[in-house]
């Protein structure tokens, strides 16, 4: 069992930066594909970026060059650095996890039902 808890959301002006954190606790004897999803009001939940057990990343086109995923294994924390934010980035942001083994997919386009473990979300609001 894995528990996830996001933090770091807030309200910012367009062009600003935010860093989201996802504290991970639970069972670490296996590797995980970790993901950040977001869901705007009235929109479907979409994958933003993933990182697999070997550290490979995959970004949605909408955030490439602006968002960066990273992890601190010593702190059991996943991060999402978001730069050059715009109104289209306004959403509830979630981290998610699924067990992963070499050769398995860990892609931003994987649907949300691929992930059994979810945090409660943190709201990001970008105003113009």
PDB file of C-alpha atoms in Angstrom, residues 34 66-67 75 83:
ATOM      1  CA  UNK A  34       4.910   8.080 -10.506  1.00  0.00           C
ATOM      2  CA  UNK A  66       7.803  24.609 -18.629  1.00  0.00           C
ATOM      3  CA  UNK A  67       7.295  21.814 -16.082  1.00  0.00           C
ATOM      4  CA  UNK A  75      12.957  12.354   1.448  1.00  0.00           C
ATOM      5  CA  UNK A  83       7.356  27.689 -14.601  1.00  0.00           C
TER       6      UNK A  83
END
